[in-house]
Structures are given as C-alpha cells and as structure tokens.
Tab-separated table of C-alpha atoms in Angstrom:
chain	number	residue	atom	x	y	z
N	1	MET	CA	-87.850	43.572	-18.225
N	2	PRO	CA	-85.074	45.720	-16.479
N	3	ARG	CA	-81.643	46.254	-19.131
N	4	ARG	CA	-78.590	44.935	-17.934
N	5	PRO	CA	-76.323	47.614	-17.288
N	6	ALA	CA	-73.534	47.702	-20.520
N	7	ARG	CA	-70.201	46.647	-20.513
N	8	PRO	CA	-67.589	49.287	-20.519
N	9	ARG	CA	-66.028	49.562	-23.525
N	10	ARG	CA	-61.989	48.254	-23.271
N	11	THR	CA	-59.666	50.417	-25.866
N	12	SER	CA	-56.774	49.167	-27.632
N	13	CYS	CA	-53.894	50.851	-28.493
N	14	GLY	CA	-51.879	49.891	-31.129
N	15	VAL	CA	-48.830	51.400	-33.286
N	16	LEU	CA	-48.577	51.917	-37.137
N	17	VAL	CA	-44.661	51.481	-37.605
N	18	SER	CA	-44.386	52.426	-41.477
N	19	ASP	CA	-41.820	54.239	-43.391
N	20	GLY	CA	-44.032	55.444	-45.091
N	21	ALA	CA	-44.231	52.506	-48.070
N	22	LEU	CA	-44.078	49.706	-45.893
N	23	LEU	CA	-45.927	48.468	-42.588
N	24	LEU	CA	-44.341	45.883	-39.593
N	25	LEU	CA	-47.445	43.402	-39.022
N	26	GLY	CA	-46.853	40.856	-36.621
N	27	HIS	CA	-48.372	37.210	-36.931
N	28	ALA	CA	-50.608	36.032	-34.445
N	29	ALA	CA	-49.618	32.751	-32.844
N	30	ARG	CA	-52.321	30.472	-33.365
N	31	SER	CA	-54.065	32.540	-36.350
N	32	VAL	CA	-54.759	33.030	-39.744
N	33	LEU	CA	-54.277	36.453	-39.071
N	34	TRP	CA	-51.544	39.518	-39.099
N	35	ASP	CA	-52.289	42.404	-36.878
N	36	ILE	CA	-50.639	45.496	-35.751
N	37	PRO	CA	-48.531	45.754	-32.271
N	38	LYS	CA	-51.566	46.591	-30.150
N	39	GLY	CA	-53.136	46.034	-26.972
N	40	VAL	CA	-55.808	47.158	-24.016
N	41	ALA	CA	-54.760	49.875	-21.863
N	42	GLU	CA	-54.447	49.449	-18.744
N	43	ALA	CA	-56.081	51.263	-15.474
N	44	GLY	CA	-54.968	54.699	-15.427
N	45	GLU	CA	-52.456	54.060	-18.233
N	46	ALA	CA	-52.389	56.944	-20.882
N	47	PHE	CA	-53.293	55.206	-24.529
N	48	ALA	CA	-49.750	56.406	-26.384
N	49	GLU	CA	-48.000	55.199	-23.052
N	50	ALA	CA	-50.181	51.716	-23.733
N	51	ALA	CA	-49.277	51.707	-27.508
N	52	ALA	CA	-45.354	52.386	-26.451
N	53	ARG	CA	-45.390	49.570	-23.962
N	54	GLU	CA	-47.630	47.232	-26.713
N	55	LEU	CA	-44.716	47.444	-29.334
N	56	ARG	CA	-41.800	47.296	-26.722
N	57	GLU	CA	-43.740	43.459	-25.571
N	58	GLU	CA	-44.808	42.166	-28.639
N	59	THR	CA	-41.688	43.635	-31.631
N	60	GLY	CA	-38.558	45.082	-28.584
N	61	LEU	CA	-39.331	48.150	-30.717
N	62	ARG	CA	-38.811	51.027	-28.163
N	63	VAL	CA	-40.611	54.560	-28.773
N	64	GLU	CA	-41.062	57.829	-27.263
N	65	ARG	CA	-44.414	59.153	-26.445
N	66	GLU	CA	-43.796	62.507	-28.313
N	67	ALA	CA	-42.322	60.275	-31.318
N	68	LEU	CA	-45.784	59.042	-31.884
N	69	ILE	CA	-48.642	60.337	-33.968
N	70	ASP	CA	-52.551	60.684	-32.454
N	71	LEU	CA	-54.971	59.056	-35.386
N	72	GLY	CA	-57.759	59.324	-32.663
N	73	VAL	CA	-59.929	55.971	-31.166
N	74	HIS	CA	-62.136	54.334	-33.367
N	75	ARG	CA	-64.774	51.769	-33.296
N	76	TYR	CA	-62.461	48.308	-33.658
N	77	LEU	CA	-64.774	45.589	-32.238
N	78	PRO	CA	-67.770	45.058	-30.341
N	79	GLY	CA	-67.338	46.602	-26.546
N	80	LYS	CA	-63.398	47.210	-27.828
N	81	ASP	CA	-62.317	50.838	-29.560
N	82	LEU	CA	-58.810	50.949	-30.785
N	83	ALA	CA	-56.981	54.161	-30.230
N	84	VAL	CA	-54.262	54.267	-33.189
N	85	PHE	CA	-51.013	55.642	-33.257
N	86	ALA	CA	-48.287	56.456	-35.820
N	87	TRP	CA	-44.938	56.138	-35.848
N	88	ARG	CA	-43.233	56.853	-38.982
N	89	VAL	CA	-39.227	56.176	-39.199
N	90	PRO	CA	-36.801	56.791	-41.254
N	91	ALA	CA	-36.085	52.827	-42.231
N	92	MET	CA	-37.336	49.922	-41.237
N	93	PRO	CA	-36.128	47.793	-38.039
N	94	GLU	CA	-34.515	45.013	-39.391
N	95	LEU	CA	-37.238	41.842	-38.582
N	96	ASP	CA	-34.362	39.190	-37.322
N	97	ALA	CA	-34.007	42.089	-34.556
N	98	LEU	CA	-37.818	41.740	-33.752
N	99	ARG	CA	-38.778	39.974	-30.410
N	100	CYS	CA	-41.971	38.902	-28.777
N	101	THR	CA	-41.877	39.030	-25.227
N	102	SER	CA	-45.848	38.822	-24.721
N	103	ARG	CA	-47.433	35.622	-24.178
N	104	ILE	CA	-50.434	33.914	-24.389
N	105	PRO	CA	-51.570	30.551	-22.939
N	106	LEU	CA	-51.858	27.230	-24.752
N	107	PRO	CA	-55.553	25.342	-24.549
N	108	GLY	CA	-53.524	22.298	-23.139
N	109	GLY	CA	-51.076	24.718	-20.586
N	110	GLY	CA	-48.017	26.268	-22.032
N	111	TRP	CA	-47.730	30.195	-23.618
N	112	VAL	CA	-46.802	30.859	-26.760
N	113	PRO	CA	-45.412	34.438	-27.793
N	114	GLU	CA	-48.303	36.303	-29.264
N	115	PHE	CA	-46.461	37.535	-32.444
N	116	ASP	CA	-45.042	34.139	-33.957
N	117	ARG	CA	-42.912	36.329	-36.240
N	118	PHE	CA	-42.827	39.413	-37.918
N	119	ALA	CA	-43.248	40.703	-41.507
N	120	ILE	CA	-42.519	44.209	-43.597
N	121	LEU	CA	-45.485	44.249	-46.588
N	122	PRO	CA	-46.749	47.252	-48.463
N	123	TRP	CA	-49.842	48.924	-47.329
N	124	ASP	CA	-51.561	46.915	-49.687
N	125	GLU	CA	-50.550	43.790	-49.479
N	126	ALA	CA	-50.430	44.460	-45.626
N	127	MET	CA	-54.421	45.299	-45.517
N	128	GLY	CA	-55.655	41.825	-47.037
N	129	ARG	CA	-53.555	39.917	-44.396
N	130	VAL	CA	-55.785	42.014	-41.358
N	131	GLY	CA	-58.549	40.743	-40.265
N	132	LYS	CA	-61.118	42.939	-41.505
N	133	ASN	CA	-61.849	45.497	-38.599
N	134	MET	CA	-58.386	46.127	-38.684
N	135	ALA	CA	-58.933	46.157	-42.462
N	136	ARG	CA	-61.526	48.690	-41.539
N	137	VAL	CA	-59.996	51.518	-39.871
N	138	LEU	CA	-56.829	51.450	-41.511
N	139	GLY	CA	-58.636	51.514	-44.404
N	140	GLU	CA	-60.841	54.633	-43.234
N	141	LEU	CA	-57.602	55.828	-41.208
N	142	ARG	CA	-55.771	56.173	-45.314
N	143	ALA	CA	-58.830	57.985	-46.974
N	144	ALA	CA	-58.909	60.477	-43.746
N	145	ARG	CA	-57.208	63.905	-43.931
N	146	GLY	CA	-54.383	64.412	-42.272
N	147	TRP	CA	-53.036	61.005	-43.254
N	148	PRO	CA	-49.175	61.054	-42.282
N	149	PHE	CA	-47.797	58.329	-44.590
N	150	GLY	CA	-49.153	60.332	-47.795
N	151	GLY	CA	-50.553	58.279	-50.671
C-alpha cells in the first residue's frame, strides 16, 4: 500500500517572560491548563516576529525582536514544533495591565479570549500548571547550558 505523504510540521512560537525567578503564564480559556504566550507562525513570518506578535495579541506586552533570546526549536506535539524565545524583564508586568485580544470560537457560537486570566509564578509552580509537553520542553531548556534565567 502506498504511503501517504507526511503532513508538514507546523511551528508554534512562544515567549518566556521572566525576571529570572518568576514566569508569566496565561490561563487557557475552557481548559485547566496554563501556558506561555504562543501561537503558530503565519506563512513567511519569521519565528521571532511570530513570537512577538503572539505576545502582543495574548498579553498586550510589546517586545522588540532584538530583545528576544532565541532558545531554539523543539519537538512539542505530534505535527507541531515549538520555537521558544526568552524575554528577560527587569520587573514583571502588572497583572491588571495584561489583556488578551486573541479570540477562540465557542462550540455553540460566540468567542472568548484565548487567555482568560494571568499569573506570575515561581518557575517550579509554573511547571506544575502547564501541560506535560510544555513542561518537558521547559525542563529541557532549564537544564541546558546557556539558560538565560540562571538557576
């Protein structure tokens, strides 16, 4: 039987917003999980540009591409990779100032924000709130040489 051609892998691009001790997470609407700001790169969009765009859409935070530290592309989900960027901030943002303008459809009609609330958490607590694949990628990054946020 002939093999079907493999589907091309998509790449989601995300930003770790951290002062070193704490990490910004958004609560995914209609889910128990929390996540980093991230989303799929559009055709022809550079990964750093996609990560900065997703950060802006999902939190309202604006970062210059040059301020992003490229942490590489990692296997994430079946059919999807994750390009991770770090943004080391001198102070964590105020939670009340964060706004998600990106929307997802509801099954019965209507729309809700992708993130319905935000948290700023110590790394170990944040790792326990994200999905298993995100926790795996973050764990690998934290153990790697060149980790930009220290121990």
